[in-house]
C-alpha positions as YAML, in Angstrom:
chain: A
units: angstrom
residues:
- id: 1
  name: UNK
  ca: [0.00, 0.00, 0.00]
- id: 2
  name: UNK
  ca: [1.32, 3.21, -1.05]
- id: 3
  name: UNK
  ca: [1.01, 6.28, 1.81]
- id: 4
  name: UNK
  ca: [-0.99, 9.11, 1.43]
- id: 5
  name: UNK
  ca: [0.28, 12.40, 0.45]
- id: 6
  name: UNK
  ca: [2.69, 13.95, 2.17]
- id: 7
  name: UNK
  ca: [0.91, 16.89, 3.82]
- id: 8
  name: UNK
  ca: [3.59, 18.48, 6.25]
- id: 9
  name: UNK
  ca: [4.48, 21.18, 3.55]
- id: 10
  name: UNK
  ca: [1.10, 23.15, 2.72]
- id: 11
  name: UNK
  ca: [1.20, 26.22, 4.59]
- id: 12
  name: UNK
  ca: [-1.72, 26.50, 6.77]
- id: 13
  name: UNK
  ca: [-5.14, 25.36, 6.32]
- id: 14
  name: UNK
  ca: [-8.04, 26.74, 4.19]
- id: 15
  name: UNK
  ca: [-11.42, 25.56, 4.75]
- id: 16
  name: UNK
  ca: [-13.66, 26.40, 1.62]
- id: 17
  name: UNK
  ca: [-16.68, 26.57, 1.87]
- id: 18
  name: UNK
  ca: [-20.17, 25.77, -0.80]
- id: 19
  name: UNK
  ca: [-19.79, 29.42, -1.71]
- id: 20
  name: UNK
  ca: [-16.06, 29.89, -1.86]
- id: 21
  name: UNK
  ca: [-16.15, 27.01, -4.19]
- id: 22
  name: UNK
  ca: [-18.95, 28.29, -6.64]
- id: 23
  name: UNK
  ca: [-17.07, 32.05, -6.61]
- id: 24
  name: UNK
  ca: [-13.67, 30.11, -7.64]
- id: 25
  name: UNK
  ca: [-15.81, 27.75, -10.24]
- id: 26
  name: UNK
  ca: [-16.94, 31.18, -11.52]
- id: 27
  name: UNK
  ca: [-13.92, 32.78, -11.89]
- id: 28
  name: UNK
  ca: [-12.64, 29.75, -13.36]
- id: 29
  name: UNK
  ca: [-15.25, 29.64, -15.77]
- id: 30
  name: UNK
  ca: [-14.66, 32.88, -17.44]
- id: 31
  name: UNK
  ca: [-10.60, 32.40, -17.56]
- id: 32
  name: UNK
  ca: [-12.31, 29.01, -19.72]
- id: 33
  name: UNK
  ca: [-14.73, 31.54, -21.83]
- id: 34
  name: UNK
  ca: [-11.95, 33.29, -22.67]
- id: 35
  name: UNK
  ca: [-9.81, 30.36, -24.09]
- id: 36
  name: UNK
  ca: [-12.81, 29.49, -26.45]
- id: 37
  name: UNK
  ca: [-13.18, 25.84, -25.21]
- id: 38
  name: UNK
  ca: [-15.88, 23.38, -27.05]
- id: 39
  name: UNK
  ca: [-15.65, 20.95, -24.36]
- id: 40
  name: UNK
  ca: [-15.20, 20.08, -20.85]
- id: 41
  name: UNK
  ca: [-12.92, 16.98, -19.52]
- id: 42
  name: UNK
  ca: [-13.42, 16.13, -15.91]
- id: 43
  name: UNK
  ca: [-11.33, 14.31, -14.02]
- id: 44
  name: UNK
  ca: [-13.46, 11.93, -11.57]
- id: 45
  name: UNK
  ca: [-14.10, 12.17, -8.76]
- id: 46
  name: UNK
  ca: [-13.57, 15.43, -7.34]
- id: 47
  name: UNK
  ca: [-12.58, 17.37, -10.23]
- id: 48
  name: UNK
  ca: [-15.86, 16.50, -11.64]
- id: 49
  name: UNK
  ca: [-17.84, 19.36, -9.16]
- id: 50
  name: UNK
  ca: [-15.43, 22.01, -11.10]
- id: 51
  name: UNK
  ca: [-16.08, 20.04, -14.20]
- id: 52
  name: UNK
  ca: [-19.51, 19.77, -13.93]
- id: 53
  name: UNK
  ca: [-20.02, 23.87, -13.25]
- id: 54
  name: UNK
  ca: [-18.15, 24.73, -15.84]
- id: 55
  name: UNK
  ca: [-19.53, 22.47, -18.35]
- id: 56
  name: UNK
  ca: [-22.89, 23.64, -16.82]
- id: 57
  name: UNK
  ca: [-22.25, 27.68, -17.26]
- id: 58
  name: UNK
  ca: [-20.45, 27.40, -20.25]
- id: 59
  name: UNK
  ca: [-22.97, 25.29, -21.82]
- id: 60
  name: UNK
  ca: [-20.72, 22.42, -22.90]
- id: 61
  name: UNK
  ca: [-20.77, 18.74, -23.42]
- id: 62
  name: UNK
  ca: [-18.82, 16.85, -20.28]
- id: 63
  name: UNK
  ca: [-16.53, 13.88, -20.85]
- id: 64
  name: UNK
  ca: [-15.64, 12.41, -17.76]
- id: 65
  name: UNK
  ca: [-12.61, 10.30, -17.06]
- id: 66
  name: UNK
  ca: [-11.21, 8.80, -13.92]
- id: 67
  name: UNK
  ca: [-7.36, 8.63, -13.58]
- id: 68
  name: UNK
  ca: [-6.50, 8.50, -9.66]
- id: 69
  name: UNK
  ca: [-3.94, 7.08, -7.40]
- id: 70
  name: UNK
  ca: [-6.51, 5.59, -5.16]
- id: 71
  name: UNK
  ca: [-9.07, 3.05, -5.08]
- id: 72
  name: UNK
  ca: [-12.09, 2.88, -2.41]
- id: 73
  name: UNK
  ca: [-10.59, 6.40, -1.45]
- id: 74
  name: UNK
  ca: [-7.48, 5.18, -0.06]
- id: 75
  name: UNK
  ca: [-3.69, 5.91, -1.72]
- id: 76
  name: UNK
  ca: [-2.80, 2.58, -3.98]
- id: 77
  name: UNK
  ca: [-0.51, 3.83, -6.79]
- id: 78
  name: UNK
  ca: [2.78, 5.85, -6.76]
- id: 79
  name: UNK
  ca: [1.30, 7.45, -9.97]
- id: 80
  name: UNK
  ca: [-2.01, 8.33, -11.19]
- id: 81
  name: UNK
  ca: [-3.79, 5.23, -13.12]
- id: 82
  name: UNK
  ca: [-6.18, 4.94, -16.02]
- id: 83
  name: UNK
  ca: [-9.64, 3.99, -14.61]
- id: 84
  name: UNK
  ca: [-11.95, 5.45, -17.01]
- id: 85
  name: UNK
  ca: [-10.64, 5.94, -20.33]
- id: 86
  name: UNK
  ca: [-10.93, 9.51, -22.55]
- id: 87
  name: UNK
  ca: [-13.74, 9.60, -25.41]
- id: 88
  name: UNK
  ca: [-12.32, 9.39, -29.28]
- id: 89
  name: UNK
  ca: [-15.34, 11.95, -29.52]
- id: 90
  name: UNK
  ca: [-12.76, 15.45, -28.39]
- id: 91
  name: UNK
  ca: [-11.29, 14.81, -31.72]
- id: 92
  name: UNK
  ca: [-10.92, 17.88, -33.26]
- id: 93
  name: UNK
  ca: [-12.59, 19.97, -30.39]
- id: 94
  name: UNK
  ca: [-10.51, 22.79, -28.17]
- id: 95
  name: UNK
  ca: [-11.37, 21.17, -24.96]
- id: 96
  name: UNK
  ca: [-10.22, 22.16, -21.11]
- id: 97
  name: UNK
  ca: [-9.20, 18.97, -18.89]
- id: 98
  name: UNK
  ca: [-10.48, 20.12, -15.21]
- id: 99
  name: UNK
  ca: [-9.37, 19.18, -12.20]
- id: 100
  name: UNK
  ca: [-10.25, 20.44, -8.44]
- id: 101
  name: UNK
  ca: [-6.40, 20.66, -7.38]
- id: 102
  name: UNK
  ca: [-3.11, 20.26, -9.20]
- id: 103
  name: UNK
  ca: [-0.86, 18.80, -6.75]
- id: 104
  name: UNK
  ca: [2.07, 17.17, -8.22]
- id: 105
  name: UNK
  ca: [0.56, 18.42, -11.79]
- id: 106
  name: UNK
  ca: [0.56, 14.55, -13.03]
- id: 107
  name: UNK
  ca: [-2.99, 13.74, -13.35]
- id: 108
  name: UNK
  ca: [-3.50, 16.73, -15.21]
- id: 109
  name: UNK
  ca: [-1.02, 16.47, -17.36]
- id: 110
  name: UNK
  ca: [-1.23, 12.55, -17.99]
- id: 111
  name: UNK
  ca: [-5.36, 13.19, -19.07]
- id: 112
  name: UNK
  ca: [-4.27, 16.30, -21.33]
- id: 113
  name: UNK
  ca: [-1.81, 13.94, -23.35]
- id: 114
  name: UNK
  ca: [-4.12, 11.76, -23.78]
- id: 115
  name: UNK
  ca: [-6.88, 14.28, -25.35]
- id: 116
  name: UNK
  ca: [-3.77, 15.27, -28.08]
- id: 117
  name: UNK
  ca: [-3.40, 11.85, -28.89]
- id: 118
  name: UNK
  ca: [-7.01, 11.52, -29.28]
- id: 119
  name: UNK
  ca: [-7.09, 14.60, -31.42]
- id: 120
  name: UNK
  ca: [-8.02, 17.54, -29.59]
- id: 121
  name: UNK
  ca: [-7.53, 20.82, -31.81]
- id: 122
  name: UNK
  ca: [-6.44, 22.36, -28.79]
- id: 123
  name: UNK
  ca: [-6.10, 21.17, -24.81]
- id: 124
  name: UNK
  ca: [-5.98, 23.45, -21.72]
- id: 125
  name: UNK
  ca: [-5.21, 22.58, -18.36]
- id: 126
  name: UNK
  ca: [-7.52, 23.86, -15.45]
- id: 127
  name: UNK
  ca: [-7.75, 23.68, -11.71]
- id: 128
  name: UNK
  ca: [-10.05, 25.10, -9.21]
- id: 129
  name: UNK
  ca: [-7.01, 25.24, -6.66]
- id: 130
  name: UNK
  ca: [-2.86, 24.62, -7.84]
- id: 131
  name: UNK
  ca: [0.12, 24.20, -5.52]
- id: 132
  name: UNK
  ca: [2.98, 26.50, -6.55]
- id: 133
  name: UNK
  ca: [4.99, 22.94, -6.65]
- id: 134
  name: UNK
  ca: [2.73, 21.48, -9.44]
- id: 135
  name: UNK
  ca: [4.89, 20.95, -12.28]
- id: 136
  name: UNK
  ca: [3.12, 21.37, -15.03]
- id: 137
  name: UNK
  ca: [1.64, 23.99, -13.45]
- id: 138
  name: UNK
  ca: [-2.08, 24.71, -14.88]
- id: 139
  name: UNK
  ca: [-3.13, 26.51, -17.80]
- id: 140
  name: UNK
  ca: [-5.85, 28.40, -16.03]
- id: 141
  name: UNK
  ca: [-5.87, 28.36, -12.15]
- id: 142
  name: UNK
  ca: [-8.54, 29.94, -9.61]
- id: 143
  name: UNK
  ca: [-6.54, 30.35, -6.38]
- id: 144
  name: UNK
  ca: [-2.70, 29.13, -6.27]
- id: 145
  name: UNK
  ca: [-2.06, 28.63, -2.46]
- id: 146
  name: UNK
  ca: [0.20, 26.62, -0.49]
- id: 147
  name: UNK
  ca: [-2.29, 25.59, 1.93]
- id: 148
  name: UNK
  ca: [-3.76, 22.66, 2.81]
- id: 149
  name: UNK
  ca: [-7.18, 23.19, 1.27]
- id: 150
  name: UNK
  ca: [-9.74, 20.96, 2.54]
- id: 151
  name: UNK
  ca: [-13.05, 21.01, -0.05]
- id: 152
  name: UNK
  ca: [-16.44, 20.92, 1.31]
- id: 153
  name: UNK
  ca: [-16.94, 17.48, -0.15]
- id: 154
  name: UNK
  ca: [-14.26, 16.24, 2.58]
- id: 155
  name: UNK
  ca: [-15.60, 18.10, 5.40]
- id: 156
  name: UNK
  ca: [-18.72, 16.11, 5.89]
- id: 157
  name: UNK
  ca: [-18.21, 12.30, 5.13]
- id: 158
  name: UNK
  ca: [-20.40, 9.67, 6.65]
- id: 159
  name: UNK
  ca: [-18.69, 6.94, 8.70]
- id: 160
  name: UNK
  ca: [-20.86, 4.55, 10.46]
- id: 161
  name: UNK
  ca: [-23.26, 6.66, 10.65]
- id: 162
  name: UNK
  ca: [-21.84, 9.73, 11.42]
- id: 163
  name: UNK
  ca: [-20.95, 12.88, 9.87]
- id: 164
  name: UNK
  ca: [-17.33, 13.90, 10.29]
- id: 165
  name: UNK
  ca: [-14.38, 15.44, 8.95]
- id: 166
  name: UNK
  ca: [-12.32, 13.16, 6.26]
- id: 167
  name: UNK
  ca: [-10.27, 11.01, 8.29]
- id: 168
  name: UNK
  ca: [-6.97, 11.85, 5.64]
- id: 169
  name: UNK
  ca: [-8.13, 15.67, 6.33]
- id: 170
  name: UNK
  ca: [-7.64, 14.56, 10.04]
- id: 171
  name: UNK
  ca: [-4.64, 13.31, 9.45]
- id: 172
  name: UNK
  ca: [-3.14, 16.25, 7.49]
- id: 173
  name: UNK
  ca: [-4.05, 18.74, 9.73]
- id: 174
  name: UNK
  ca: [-2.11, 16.60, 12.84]
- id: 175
  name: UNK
  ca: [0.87, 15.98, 9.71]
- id: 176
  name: UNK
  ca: [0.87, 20.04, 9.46]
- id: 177
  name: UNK
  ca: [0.75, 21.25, 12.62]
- id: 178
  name: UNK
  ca: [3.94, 18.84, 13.60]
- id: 179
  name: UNK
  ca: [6.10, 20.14, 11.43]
- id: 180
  name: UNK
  ca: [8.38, 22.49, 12.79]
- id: 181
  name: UNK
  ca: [8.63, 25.52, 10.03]
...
């Protein structure tokens, strides 16, 4: 089993919130307008709430695709993995792969190959959030922070029954506020 992330070197924590996360999708979404896109690639499964705004406010198809280092929500694979394979139908299309973060910059990077070997006229890169380390860093990026940002989707899981904070949010936070700097 591979271990999670290595959390000790965001820089604080940033809670965002429903709203913070539809003003970022929004301001996303016009960087997008402006770049002309035909179509949306979402990476599943938490890139696909970006994804799905976007697609939804700019009026365009989505083609979701799963490419993850985890399975069942836990950290399996050193580097992201094909789970759902891209659509032959971006051929020819100017499309923007979307993510919710761009960490390392991999997954991003691995799906917008992919689309140019499918075809794509033209392929952006877009994140809701980017860490200055991500390398390729996005094309278009709503906030570029250091922190720890934990999304509203992770805030409230159930677990036996009960609504809590994501235990690997739980465990970040304790990573981060060990380290020393």
């Amino acid at each position: 089993m591979v271990r999670s992330y290595d959390y000790v070197h965001r820089r604080g924590v940033r809670f965002l919130s429903w709203e913070e996360f539809a003003s970022l999708g929004h301001k996303l979404c016009e960087a997008l307008a402006s770049e002309r896109i035909e179509a949306i690639v979402g990476i599943a499964r938490a890139g696909l709430f970006p994804a799905t705004l976007a697609a939804c406010a700019l009026r365009l198809d989505l083609y979701p695709v799963r490419v993850s280092r985890r399975l069942q929500d836990e950290v399996r694979f050193h580097s992201p993995v094909w789970h759902v394979p891209l659509v032959a139908a971006i051929a020819g299309k100017r499309v923007a792969v979307v993510d919710e973060i761009a960490d390392s910059g991999e997954t991003l990077a691995l799906v917008a190959q992919q689309a140019r070997a499918l075809g794509a006229r033209q392929v952006i890169t877009a994140a809701l959030v980017s860490h200055s380390w991500a390398k390729p860093q996005p094309t278009r990026v709503a906030l570029l922070t250091d922190e720890l940002v934990i999304f509203p989707w992770d805030q409230q899981v159930l677990i036996d029954g009960s609504w809590q904070l994501h235990p690997e949010m739980v465990t970040a936070i304790t990573a981060q506020q060990g380290d020393p700097k």
